XYZ file of C-alpha atoms in Angstrom:
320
model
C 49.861 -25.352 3.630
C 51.291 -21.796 4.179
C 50.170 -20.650 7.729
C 48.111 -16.897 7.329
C 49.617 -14.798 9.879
C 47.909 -12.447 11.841
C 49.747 -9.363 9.484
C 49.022 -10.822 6.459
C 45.046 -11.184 7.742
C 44.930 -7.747 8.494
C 46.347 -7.116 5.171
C 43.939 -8.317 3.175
C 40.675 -7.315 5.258
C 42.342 -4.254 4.272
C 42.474 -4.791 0.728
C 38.604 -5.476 0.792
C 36.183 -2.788 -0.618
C 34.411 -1.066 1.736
C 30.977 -1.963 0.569
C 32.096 -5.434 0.740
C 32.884 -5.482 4.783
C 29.859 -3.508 5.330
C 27.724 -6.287 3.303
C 29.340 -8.576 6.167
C 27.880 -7.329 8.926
C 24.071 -6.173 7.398
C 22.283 -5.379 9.818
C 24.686 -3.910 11.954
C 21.956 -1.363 13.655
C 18.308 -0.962 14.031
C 16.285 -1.097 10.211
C 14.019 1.583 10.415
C 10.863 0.760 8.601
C 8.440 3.432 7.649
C 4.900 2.840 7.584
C 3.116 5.831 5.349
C -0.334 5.561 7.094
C -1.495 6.086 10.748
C -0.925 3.696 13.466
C -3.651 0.869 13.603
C -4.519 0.543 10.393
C -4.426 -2.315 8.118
C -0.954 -1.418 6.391
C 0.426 -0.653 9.736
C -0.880 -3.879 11.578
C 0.352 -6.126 8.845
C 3.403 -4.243 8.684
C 4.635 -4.594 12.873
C 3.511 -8.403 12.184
C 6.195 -8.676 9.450
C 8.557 -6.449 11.375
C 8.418 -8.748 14.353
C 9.065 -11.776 12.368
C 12.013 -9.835 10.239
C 14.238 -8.514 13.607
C 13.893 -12.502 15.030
C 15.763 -13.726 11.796
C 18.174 -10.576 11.151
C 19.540 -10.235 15.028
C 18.188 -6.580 14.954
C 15.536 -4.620 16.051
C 12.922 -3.380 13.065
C 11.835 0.195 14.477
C 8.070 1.244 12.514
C 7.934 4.603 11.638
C 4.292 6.162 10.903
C 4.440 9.346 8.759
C 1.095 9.417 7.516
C -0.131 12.119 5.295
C 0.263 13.384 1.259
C -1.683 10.287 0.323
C 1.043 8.002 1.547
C 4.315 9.084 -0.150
C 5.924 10.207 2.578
C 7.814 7.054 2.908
C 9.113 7.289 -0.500
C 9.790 10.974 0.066
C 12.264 10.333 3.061
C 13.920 7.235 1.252
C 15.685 9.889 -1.359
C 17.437 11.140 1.633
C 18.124 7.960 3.346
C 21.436 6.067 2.919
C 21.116 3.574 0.449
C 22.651 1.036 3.256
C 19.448 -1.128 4.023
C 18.819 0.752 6.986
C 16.044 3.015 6.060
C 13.014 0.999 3.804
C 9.280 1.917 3.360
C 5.874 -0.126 2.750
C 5.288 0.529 -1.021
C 2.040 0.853 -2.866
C 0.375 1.986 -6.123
C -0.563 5.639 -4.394
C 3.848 6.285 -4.667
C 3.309 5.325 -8.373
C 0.148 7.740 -8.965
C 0.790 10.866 -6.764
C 4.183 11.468 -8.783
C 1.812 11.734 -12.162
C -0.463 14.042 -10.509
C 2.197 16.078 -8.985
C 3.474 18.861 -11.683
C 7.080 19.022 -9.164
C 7.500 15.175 -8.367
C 10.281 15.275 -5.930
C 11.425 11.845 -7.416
C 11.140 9.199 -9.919
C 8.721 5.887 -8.961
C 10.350 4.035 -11.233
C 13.983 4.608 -11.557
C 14.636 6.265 -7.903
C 13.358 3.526 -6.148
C 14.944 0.118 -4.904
C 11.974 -2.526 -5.503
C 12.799 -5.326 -2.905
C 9.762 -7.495 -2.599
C 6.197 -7.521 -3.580
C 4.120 -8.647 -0.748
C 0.262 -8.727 -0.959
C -2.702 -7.054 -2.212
C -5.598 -4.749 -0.444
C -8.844 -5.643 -0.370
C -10.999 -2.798 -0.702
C -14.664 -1.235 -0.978
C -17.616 0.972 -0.189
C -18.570 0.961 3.363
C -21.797 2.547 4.593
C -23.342 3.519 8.614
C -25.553 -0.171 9.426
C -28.556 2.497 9.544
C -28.115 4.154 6.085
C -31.008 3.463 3.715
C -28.890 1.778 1.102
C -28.853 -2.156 0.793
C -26.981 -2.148 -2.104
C -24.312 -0.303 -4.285
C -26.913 0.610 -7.289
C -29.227 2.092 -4.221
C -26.376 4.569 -3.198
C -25.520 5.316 -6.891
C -29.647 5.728 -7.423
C -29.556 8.352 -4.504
C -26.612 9.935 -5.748
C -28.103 10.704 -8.705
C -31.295 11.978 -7.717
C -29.247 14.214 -5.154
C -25.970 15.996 -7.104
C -23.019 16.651 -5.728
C -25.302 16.112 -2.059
C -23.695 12.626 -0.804
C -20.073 12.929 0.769
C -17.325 10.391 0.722
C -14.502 9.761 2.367
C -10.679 8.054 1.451
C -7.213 8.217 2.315
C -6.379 11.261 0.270
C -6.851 13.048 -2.972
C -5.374 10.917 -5.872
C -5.615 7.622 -3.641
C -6.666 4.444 -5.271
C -9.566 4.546 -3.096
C -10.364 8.008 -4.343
C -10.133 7.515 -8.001
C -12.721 4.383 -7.593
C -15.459 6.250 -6.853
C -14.039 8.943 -9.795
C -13.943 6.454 -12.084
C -17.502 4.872 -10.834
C -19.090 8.540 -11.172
C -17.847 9.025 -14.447
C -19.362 5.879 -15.770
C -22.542 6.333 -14.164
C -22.450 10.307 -14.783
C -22.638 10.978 -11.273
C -21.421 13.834 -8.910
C -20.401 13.094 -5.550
C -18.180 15.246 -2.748
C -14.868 14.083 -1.576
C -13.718 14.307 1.777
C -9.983 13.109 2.166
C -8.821 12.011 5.757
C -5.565 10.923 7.073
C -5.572 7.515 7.048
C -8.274 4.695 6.993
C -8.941 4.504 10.857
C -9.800 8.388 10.377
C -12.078 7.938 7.474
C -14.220 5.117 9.383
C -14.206 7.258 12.495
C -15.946 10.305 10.222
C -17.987 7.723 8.564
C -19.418 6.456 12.493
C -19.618 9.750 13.257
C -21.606 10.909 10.398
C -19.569 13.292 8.725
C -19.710 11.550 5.886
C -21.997 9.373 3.826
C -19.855 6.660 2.630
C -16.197 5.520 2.663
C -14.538 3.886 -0.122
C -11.548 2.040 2.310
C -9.082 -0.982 2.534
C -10.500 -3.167 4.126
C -9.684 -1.879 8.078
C -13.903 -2.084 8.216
C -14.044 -5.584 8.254
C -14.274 -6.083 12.274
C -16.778 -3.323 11.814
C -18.802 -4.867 8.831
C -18.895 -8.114 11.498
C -19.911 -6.466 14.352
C -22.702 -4.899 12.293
C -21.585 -1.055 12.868
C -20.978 -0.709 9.335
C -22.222 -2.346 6.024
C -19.865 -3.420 2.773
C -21.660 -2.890 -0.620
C -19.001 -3.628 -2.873
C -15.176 -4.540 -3.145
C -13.216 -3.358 -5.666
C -10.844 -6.705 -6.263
C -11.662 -9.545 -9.371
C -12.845 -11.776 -6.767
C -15.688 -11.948 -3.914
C -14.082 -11.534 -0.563
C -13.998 -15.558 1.271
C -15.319 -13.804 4.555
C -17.993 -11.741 2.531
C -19.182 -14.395 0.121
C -22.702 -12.610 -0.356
C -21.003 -8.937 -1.161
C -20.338 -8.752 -5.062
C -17.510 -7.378 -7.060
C -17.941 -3.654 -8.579
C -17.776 -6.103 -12.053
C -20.945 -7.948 -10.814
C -23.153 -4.888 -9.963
C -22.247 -3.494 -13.568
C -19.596 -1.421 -12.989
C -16.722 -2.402 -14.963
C -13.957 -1.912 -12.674
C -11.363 -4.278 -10.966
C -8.783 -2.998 -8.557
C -6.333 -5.347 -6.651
C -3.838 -2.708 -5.469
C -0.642 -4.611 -4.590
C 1.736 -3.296 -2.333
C 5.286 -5.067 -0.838
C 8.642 -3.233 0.472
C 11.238 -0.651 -1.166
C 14.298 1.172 -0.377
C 16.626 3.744 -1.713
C 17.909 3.871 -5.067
C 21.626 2.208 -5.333
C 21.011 -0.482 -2.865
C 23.618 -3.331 -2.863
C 22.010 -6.716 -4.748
C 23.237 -8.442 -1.374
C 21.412 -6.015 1.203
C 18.164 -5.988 -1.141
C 18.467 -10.430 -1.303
C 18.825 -10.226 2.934
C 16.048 -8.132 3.005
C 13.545 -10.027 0.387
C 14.112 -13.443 1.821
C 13.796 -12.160 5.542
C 10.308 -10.691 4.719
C 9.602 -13.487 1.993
C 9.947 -16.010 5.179
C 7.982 -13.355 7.389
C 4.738 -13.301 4.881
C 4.367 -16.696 4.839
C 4.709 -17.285 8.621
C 1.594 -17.804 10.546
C 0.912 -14.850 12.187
C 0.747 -13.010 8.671
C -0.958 -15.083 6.806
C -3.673 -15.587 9.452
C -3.580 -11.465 9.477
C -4.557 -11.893 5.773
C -7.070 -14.038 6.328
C -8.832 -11.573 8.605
C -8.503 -9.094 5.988
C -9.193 -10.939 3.351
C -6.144 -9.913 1.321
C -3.937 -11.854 -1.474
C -0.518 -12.877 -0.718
C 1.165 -11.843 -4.352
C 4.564 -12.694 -3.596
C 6.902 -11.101 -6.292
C 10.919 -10.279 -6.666
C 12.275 -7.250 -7.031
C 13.137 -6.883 -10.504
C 9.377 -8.082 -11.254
C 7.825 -5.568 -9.249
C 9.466 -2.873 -10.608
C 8.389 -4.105 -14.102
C 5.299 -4.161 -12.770
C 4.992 -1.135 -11.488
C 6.388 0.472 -14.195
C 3.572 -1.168 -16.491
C 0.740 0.328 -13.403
C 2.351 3.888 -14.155
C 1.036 4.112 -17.487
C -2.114 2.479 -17.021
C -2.567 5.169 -13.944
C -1.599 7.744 -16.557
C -4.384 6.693 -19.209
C -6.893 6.906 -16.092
C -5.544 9.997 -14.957
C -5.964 11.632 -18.495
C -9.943 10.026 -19.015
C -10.196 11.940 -15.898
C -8.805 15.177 -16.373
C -6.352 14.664 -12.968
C -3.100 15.213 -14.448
C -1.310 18.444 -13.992
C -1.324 21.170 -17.288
């Protein structure tokens, strides 16, 4: 057997394509993850938990970035800027679908400038009211909010939000009018809703530990299913209202990724979801793991958009 010199090594490491060396040595520096919500809340927690897990198996450290604000897209905003290297990736969810329909300038595509690397889990979320507000149930608040127009505030994530077009699409059924209040992040909204700025929050589900230590009462969740921790709060389905919302959410990065970056990345957080730590986390939010691949996330999202833009039209949100 011919012996390879040192020379003829070098040689051919030198014939190899860049992108191929550089696939090599993925990770070769800190991944920067960013996190489009404020520190503490349920995205973000879930998020670290996964990040811990993902910079154990990769040899590198996985730095969260918050940058909370625009109803969550500013992680898919600073990915169209970001080397497509595997470096730079952002928590996705169905708000980076919906606020490019309602914007009139979208600064990029959901579908097609986006690298779809793993679908993750779902959010759990409903209508959250002060333990000492006079409503016991979901029909009581919509009863009040009927008999007082446009006099009961509420407050989400942001205009355009899934949480946000919930109670739209619950107020157009039930010919209601209700004020919106958008806040930062869910942590903000609950801290309004404790502080009585607002009436009501419609909210992932970062007011469970609230709901149990009685500060705050659940009247409804949104998803197909009752919550296992909540077993005696129904479904927006079971109090009549004809609306199921399981809002799943996972991992993207920059359009042109390499198929071997985007398969390290997938299986490292595919391991990470199913560890303990994370699925306990789920547990205590009561959310679906909805593992899905790449390919079939984008599908699916791509399916989401145009539902979102038959809601957004009933509605009257999208732009002229």
């Amino acid at each position: 057997m011919p012996r390879l010199t040192r020379r003829a090594g070098l040689l051919a490491l030198s014939a190899m394509p860049a992108a191929a060396l550089a696939q090599t040595r993925f990770p070769d520096r800190p991944i920067r993850l960013i996190v489009p919500w404020t520190a503490g809340g349920p995205a973000d927690v879930g998020y670290r938990i996964l990040a811990e897990s993902v910079q154990r198996q990769l040899g590198q450290p996985v730095v969260v970035e918050n940058r909370a604000g625009a109803a969550g897209i500013l992680g898919a905003v600073a990915l169209q800027e970001a080397r497509p290297d595997g470096h730079a990736v952002s928590q996705m969810h169905v708000g980076v679908v919906r606020q490019m329909l309602l914007n009139p300038r979208p600064p990029y595509n959901p579908i097609d400038d986006l690298t779809y690397i793993l679908q993750i889990t779902g959010f759990t979320m409903g209508v959250v009211v002060r333990a000492d507000a006079p409503w016991r149930t979901l029909p009581e608040l919509l009863d009040h909010a009927r008999a007082n127009p446009g006099r009961l505030n509420y407050g989400t994530l942001g205009i355009g939000s899934t949480q946000h077009l919930v109670v739209e699409r619950i107020a157009a059924q039930r010919d209601l009018s209700m004020t919106h209040v958008p806040y930062r992040g869910t942590s903000d909204t609950l801290r309004a809703l404790l502080g009585g700025e607002i009436h009501f929050a419609s909210e992932s589900s970062g007011w469970a530990p609230m709901v149990l230590a009685g500060q705050l009462r659940l009247l409804a969740i949104y998803t197909s299913a009752r919550a296992r921790r909540f077993p005696d709060v129904p479904t927006l389905r079971e109090t009549g209202i004809d609306i199921v919302v399981d809002s799943p959410g996972g991992l993207i990065g920059p359009r042109g990724m390499n198929p071997d970056t985007v398969r390290i990345l997938a299986d490292a957080f595919r391991a990470a979801a199913q560890e303990p730590a994370h699925l306990q986390f789920l547990e205590r939010l009561d959310q679906p793991l909805l593992l899905l691949d790449g390919e079939a996330y984008r599908e699916a999202m791509r399916r989401t958009m145009e539902e979102e833009r038959e809601v957004l039209r009933r509605l009257n949100l999208l732009p002229a």
